[in-house]
GROMACS .gro file of C-alpha atoms in nm:
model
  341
    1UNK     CA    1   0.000   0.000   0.000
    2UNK     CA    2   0.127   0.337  -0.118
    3UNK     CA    3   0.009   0.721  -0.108
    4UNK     CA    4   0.037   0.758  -0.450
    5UNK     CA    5   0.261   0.693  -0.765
    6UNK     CA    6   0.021   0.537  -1.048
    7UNK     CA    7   0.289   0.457  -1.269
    8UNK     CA    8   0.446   0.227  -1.052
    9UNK     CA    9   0.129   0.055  -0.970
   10UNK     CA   10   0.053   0.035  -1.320
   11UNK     CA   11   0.424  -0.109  -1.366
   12UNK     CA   12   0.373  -0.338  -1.084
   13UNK     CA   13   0.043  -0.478  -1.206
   14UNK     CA   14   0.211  -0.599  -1.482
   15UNK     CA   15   0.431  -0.748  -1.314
   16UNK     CA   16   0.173  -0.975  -1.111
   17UNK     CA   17   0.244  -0.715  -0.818
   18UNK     CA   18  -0.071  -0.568  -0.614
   19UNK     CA   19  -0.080  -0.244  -0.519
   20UNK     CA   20  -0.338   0.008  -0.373
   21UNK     CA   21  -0.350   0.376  -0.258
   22UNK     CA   22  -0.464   0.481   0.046
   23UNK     CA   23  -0.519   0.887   0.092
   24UNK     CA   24  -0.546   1.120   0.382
   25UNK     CA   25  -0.804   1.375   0.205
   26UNK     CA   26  -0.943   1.482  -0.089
   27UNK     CA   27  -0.849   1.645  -0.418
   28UNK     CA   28  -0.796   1.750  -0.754
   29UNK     CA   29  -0.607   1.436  -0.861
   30UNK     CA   30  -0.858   1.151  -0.746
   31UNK     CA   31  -0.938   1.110  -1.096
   32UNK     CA   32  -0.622   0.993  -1.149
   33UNK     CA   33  -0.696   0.656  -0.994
   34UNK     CA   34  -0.988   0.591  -1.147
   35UNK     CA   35  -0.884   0.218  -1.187
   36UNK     CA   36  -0.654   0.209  -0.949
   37UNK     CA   37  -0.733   0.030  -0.582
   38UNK     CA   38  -0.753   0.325  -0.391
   39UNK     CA   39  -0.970   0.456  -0.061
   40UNK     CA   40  -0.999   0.739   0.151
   41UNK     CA   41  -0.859   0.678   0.498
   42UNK     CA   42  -1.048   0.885   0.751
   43UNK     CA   43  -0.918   0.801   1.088
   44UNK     CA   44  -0.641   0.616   1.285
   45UNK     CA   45  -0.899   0.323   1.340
   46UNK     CA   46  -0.975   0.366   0.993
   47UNK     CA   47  -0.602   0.304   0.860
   48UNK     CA   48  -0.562   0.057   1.112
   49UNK     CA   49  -0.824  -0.164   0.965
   50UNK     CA   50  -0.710  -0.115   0.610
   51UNK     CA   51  -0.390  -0.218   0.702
   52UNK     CA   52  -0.497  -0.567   0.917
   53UNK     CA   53  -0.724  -0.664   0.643
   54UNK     CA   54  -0.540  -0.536   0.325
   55UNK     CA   55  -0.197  -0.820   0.408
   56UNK     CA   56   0.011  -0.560   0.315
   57UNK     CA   57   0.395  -0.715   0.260
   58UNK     CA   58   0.523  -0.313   0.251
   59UNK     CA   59   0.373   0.031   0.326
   60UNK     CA   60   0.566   0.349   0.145
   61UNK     CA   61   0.451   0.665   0.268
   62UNK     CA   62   0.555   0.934   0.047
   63UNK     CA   63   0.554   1.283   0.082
   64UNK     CA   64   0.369   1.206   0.444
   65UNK     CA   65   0.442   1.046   0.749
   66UNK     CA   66   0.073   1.068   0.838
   67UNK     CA   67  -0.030   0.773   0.992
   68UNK     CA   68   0.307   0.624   1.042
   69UNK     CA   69   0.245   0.598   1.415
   70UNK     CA   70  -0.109   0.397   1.375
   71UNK     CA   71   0.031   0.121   1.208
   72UNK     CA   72  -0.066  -0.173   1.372
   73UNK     CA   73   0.178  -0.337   1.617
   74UNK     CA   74   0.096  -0.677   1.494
   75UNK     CA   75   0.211  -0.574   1.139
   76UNK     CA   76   0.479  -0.819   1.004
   77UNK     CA   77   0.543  -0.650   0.679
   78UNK     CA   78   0.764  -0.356   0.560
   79UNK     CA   79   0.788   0.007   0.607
   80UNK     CA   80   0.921   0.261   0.349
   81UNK     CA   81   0.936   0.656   0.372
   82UNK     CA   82   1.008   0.817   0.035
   83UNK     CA   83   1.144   1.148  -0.001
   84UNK     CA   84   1.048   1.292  -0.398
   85UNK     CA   85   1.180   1.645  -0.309
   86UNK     CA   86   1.305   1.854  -0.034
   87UNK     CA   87   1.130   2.118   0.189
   88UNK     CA   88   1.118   2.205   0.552
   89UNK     CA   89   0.784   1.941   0.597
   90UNK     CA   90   1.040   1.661   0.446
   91UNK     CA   91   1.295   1.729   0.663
   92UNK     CA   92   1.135   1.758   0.965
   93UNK     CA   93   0.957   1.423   0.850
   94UNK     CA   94   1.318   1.273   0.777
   95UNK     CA   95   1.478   1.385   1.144
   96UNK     CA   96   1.131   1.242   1.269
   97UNK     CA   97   1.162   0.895   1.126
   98UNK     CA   98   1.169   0.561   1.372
   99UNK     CA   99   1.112   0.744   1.674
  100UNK     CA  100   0.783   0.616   1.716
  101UNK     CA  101   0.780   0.374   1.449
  102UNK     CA  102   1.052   0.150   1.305
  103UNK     CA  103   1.137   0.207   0.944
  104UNK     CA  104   1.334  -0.052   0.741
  105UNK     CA  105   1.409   0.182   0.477
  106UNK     CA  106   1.416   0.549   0.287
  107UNK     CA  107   1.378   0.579  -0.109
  108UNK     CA  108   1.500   0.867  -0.259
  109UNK     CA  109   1.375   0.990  -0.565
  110UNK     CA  110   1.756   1.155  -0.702
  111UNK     CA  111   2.074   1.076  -0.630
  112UNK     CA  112   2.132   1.419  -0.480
  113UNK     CA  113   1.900   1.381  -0.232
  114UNK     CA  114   2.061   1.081  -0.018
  115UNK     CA  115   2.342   1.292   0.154
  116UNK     CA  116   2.051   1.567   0.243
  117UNK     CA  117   1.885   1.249   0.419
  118UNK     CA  118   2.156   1.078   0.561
  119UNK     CA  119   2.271   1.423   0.713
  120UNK     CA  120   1.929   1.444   0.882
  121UNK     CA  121   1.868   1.091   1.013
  122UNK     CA  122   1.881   1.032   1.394
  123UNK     CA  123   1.912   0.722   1.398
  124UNK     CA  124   2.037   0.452   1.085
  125UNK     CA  125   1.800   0.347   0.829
  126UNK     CA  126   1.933   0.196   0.506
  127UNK     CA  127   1.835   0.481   0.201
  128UNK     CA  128   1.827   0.400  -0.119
  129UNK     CA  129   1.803   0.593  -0.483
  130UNK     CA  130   1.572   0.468  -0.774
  131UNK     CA  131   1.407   0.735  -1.034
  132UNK     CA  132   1.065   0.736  -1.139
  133UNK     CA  133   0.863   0.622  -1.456
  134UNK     CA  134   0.721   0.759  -1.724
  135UNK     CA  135   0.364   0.636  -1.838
  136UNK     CA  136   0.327   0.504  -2.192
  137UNK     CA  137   0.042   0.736  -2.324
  138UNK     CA  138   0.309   1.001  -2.300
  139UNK     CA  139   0.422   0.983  -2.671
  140UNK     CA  140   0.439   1.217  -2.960
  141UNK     CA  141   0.036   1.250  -3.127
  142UNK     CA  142   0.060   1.291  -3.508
  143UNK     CA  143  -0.179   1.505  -3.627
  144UNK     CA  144  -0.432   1.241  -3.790
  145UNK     CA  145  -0.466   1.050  -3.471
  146UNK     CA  146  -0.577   1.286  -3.203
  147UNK     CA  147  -0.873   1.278  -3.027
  148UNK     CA  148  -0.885   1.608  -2.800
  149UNK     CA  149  -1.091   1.841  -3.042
  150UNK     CA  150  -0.987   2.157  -2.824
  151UNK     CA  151  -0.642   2.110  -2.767
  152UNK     CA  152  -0.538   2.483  -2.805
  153UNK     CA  153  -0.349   2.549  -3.123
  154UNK     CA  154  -0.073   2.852  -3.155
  155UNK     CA  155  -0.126   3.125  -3.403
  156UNK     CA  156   0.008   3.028  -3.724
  157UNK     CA  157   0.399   3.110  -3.793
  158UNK     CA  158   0.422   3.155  -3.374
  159UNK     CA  159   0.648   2.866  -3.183
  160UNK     CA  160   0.551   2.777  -2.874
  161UNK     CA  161   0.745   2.815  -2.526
  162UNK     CA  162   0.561   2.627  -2.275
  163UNK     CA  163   0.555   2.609  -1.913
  164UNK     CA  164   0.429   2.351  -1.693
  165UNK     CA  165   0.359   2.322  -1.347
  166UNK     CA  166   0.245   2.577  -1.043
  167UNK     CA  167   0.239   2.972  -0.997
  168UNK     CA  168   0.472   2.938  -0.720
  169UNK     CA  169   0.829   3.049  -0.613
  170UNK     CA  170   1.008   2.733  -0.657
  171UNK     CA  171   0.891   2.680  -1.004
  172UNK     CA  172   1.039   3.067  -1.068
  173UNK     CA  173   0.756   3.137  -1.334
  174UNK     CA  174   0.853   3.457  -1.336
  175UNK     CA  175   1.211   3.426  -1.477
  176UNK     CA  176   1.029   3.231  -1.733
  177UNK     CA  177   0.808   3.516  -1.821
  178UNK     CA  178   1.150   3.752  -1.839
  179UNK     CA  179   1.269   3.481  -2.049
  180UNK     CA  180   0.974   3.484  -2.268
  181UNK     CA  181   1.008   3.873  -2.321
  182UNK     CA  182   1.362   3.936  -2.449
  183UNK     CA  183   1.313   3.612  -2.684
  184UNK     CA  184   0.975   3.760  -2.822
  185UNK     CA  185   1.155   4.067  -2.917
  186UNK     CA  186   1.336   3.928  -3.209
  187UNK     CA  187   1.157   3.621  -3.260
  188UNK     CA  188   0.785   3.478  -3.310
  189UNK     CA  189   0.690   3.327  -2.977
  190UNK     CA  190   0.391   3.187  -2.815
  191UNK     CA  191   0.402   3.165  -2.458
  192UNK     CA  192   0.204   2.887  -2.283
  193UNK     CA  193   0.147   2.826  -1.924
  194UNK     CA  194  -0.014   2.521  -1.820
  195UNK     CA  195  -0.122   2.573  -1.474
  196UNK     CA  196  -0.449   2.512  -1.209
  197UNK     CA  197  -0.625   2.825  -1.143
  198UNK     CA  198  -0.596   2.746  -0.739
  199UNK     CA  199  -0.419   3.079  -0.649
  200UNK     CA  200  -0.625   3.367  -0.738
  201UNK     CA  201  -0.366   3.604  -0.639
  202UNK     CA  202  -0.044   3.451  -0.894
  203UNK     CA  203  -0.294   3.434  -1.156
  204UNK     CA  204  -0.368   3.843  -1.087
  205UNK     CA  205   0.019   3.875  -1.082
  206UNK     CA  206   0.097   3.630  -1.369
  207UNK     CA  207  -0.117   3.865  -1.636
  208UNK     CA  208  -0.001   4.130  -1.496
  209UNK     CA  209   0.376   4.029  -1.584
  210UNK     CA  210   0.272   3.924  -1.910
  211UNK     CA  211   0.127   4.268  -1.972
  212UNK     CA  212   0.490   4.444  -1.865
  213UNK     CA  213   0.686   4.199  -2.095
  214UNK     CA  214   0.442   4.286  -2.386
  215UNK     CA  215   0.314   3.898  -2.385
  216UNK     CA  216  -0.064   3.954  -2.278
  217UNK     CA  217  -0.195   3.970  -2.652
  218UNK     CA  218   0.037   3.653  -2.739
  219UNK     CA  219   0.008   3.432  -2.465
  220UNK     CA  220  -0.233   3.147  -2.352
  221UNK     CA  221  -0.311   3.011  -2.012
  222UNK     CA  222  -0.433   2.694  -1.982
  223UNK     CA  223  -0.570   2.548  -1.700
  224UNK     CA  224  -0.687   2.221  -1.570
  225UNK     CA  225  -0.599   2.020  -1.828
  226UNK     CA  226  -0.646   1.634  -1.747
  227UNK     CA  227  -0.350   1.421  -1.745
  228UNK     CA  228  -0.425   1.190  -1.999
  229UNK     CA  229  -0.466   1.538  -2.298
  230UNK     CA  230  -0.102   1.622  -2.166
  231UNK     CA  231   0.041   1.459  -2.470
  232UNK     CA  232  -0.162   1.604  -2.718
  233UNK     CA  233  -0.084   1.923  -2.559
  234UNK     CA  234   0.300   1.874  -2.553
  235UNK     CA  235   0.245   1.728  -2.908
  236UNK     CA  236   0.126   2.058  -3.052
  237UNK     CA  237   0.407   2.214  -2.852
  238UNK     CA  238   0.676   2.035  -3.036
  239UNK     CA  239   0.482   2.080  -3.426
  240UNK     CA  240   0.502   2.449  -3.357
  241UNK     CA  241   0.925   2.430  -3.358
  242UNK     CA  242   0.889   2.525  -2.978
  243UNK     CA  243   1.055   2.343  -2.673
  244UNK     CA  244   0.952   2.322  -2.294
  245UNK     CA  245   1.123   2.553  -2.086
  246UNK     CA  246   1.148   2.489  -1.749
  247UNK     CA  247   1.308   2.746  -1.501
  248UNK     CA  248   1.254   2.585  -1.143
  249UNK     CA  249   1.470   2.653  -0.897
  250UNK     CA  250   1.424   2.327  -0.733
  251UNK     CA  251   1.304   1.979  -0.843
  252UNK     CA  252   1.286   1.610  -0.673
  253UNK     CA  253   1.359   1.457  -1.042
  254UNK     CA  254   1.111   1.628  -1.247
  255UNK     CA  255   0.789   1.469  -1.444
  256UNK     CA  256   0.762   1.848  -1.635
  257UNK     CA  257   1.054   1.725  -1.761
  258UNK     CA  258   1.034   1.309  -1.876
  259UNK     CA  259   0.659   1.351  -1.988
  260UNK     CA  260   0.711   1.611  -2.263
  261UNK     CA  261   1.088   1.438  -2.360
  262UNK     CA  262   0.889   1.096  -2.400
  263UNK     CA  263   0.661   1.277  -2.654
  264UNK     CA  264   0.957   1.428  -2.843
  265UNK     CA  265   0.958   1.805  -2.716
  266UNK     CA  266   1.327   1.980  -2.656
  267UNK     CA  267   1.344   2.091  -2.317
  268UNK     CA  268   1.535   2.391  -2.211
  269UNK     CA  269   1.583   2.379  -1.802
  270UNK     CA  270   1.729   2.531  -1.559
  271UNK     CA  271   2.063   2.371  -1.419
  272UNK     CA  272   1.976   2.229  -1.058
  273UNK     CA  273   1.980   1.900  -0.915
  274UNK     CA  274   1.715   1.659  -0.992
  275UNK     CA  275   1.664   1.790  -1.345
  276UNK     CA  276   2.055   1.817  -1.426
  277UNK     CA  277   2.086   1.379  -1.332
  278UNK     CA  278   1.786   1.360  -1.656
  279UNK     CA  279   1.931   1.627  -1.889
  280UNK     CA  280   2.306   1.587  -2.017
  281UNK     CA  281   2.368   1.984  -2.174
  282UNK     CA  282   2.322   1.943  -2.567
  283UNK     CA  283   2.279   1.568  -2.563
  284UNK     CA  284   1.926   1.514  -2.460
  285UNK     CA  285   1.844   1.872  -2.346
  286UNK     CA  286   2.013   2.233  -2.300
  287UNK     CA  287   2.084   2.346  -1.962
  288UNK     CA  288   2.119   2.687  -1.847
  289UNK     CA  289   2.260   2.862  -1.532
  290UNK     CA  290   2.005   2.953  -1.268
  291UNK     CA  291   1.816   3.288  -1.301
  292UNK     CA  292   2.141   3.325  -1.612
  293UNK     CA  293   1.829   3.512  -1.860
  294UNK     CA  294   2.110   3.644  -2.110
  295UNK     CA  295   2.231   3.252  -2.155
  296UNK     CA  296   1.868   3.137  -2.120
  297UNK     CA  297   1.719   3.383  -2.386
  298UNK     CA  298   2.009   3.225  -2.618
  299UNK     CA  299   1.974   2.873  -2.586
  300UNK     CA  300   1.616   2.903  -2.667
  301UNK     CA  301   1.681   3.058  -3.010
  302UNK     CA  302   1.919   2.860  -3.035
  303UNK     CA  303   1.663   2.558  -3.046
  304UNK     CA  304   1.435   2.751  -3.256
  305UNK     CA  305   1.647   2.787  -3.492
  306UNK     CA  306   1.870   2.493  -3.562
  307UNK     CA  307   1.675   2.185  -3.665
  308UNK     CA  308   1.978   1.921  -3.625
  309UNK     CA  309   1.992   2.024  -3.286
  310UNK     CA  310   1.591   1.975  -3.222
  311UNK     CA  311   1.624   1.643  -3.436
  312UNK     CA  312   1.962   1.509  -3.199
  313UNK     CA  313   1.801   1.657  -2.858
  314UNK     CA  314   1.468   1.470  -2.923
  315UNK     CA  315   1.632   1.131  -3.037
  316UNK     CA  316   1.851   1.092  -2.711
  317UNK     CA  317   1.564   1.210  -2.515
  318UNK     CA  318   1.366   0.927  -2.632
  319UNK     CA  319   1.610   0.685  -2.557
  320UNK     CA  320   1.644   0.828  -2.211
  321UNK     CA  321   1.337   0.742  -2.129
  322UNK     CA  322   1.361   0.367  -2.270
  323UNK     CA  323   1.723   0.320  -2.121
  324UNK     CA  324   1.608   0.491  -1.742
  325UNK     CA  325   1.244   0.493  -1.701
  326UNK     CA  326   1.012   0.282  -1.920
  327UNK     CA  327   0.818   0.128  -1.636
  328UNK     CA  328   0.915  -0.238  -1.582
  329UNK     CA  329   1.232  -0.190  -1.566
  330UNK     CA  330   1.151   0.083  -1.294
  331UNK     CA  331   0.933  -0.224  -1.139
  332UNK     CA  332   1.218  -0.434  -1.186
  333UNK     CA  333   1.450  -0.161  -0.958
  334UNK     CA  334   1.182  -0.125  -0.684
  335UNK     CA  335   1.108  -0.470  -0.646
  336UNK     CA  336   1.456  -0.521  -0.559
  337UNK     CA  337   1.492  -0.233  -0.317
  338UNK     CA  338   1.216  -0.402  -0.141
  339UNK     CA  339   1.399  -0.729  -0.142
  340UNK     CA  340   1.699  -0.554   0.052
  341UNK     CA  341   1.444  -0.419   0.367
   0.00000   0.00000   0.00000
């Protein structure tokens, strides 16, 4: 039983491996497990339950410890803490770890991450690395074969730059709106940022930055779009000659980034741990300095402009995903993690 991650309990499945989801509340991305075991746990008693009845041979908790201290006493299987990023929540989770509860192990999501852990620890627990998958559906959509009759479409002779993910700090939107501006001054851009509409207040400041950069009249904000239209979307990102660019200032490993490579879009990123272990600088990817615009703003024309590049970024990135995160191989990995608890 697991808090989330469908593409490993897809990749499990197929494997002959059960796996369900338990959550703590409600949200957004329910939908998600549509055919997925999953339930909503309500109370300790609750989870308690679940857990006696479910035979359980390992429980992950990721992002949460929630819970962690209701496990049953009685409970002969496993007991796994993953860490898929780093904030002050996680660590305080981390230095909080077997003190009520043992744990047998901690999964990091990058490689970067294990020395943050293991300098937080009280007390030893074995951690381990593994990655993440990337779900089939997320493949490149000729034009004949889609289905999504609204995907938005840029204006014609305009390439799109796309963004992906939330209006907060760490994702550093804004130095991807600067971006956007100095590139649109020479060259035929569409800005898109694919975001939820949850914060009234960075949507306000996010058209508002737009406006300053002279992007309002060019850009498009799209929000709420379903996961499964994601690869139409980054489909009609890539026809347009555009790329993904992603300026976050911190990642855990990144799914903005493997989704839209495993349907063939160039990515432009940010240099920071998590992304930089996925993108090798001009052989799957371009990587620019943090917050570096000047650099940023060329790379991106760059890739606009120089088709052999687009054509060598997007083969490698394809066979990064096969080589590192095609899903039973990932299966494969965690299966044997769980054999070392």
């Amino acid at each position: 039983m697991q808090t989330t991650l469908r593409n490993r309990i897809r990749a499990l499945a197929d494997q002959g491996v059960r796996s369900e989801v338990a959550y703590f509340e409600q949200g957004e991305g329910e939908y998600l497990f549509d055919r997925i075991p999953h339930r909503l746990i309500l109370s300790p008693s609750d989870f308690q339950e679940v857990v006696r009845n479910g035979r359980f041979d390992c429980l992950s908790f990721i992002y949460t410890t929630e819970y962690m201290e209701h496990v049953p006493d009685d409970y002969a299987g496993k007991i796994l803490y993953e860490v898929r990023g780093w904030n002050k929540q996680v660590a305080l989770n981390v230095n909080g770890l077997g003190q009520v509860r043992k744990v047998d192990g901690v999964l990091c999501i990058a490689k970067y991450l294990k020395p943050v852990v293991l300098k937080h620890l009280k007390r030893h627990i074995p951690v381990y690395v593994d990655g993440n998958a990337v779900d089939p559906m997320f493949r490149f959509i000729r034009h004949p074969n889609r289905s999504w009759d609204d995907c938005p479409v840029p204006d014609k002779n305009r390439k799109v730059i796309a963004f992906v993910g939330r209006l907060d700090r760490s994702k550093n939107w804004r130095q991807f709106v600067r971006i956007c501006g100095k590139v649109n001054e020479t060259e035929p851009i569409e800005p898109w940022i694919i975001c939820n509409r949850n914060d009234a207040v960075a949507m306000a400041s996010l058209f508002r930055r737009l406006s300053r950069k002279g992007l309002l009249d060019v850009a498009k904000v799209i929000v709420h779009v379903p996961n499964h239209r994601m690869p139409e979307l980054y489909s009609a990102v890539r026809r347009s000659g555009g790329c993904l660019l992603s300026a976050s200032e911190r990642e855990g490993l990144g799914n903005h980034v493997l989704e839209p490579m495993a349907c063939g879009l160039p990515i432009v990123s940010s240099n920071v741990p998590g992304k930089n272990e996925i993108i090798k600088h001009r052989h799957n990817g371009m990587l620019y300095r943090l917050n570096d615009t000047d650099q940023a703003v060329r790379y991106v024309k760059e890739l606009l402009h120089d088709k052999e590049l687009r054509r060598r970024l997007r083969s490698n990135g394809l066979n990064t995903i096969r080589r590192d995160f095609n899903p039973p191989r990932y299966a494969v990995r965690f299966q044997k993690i769980l054999s070392k608890l």
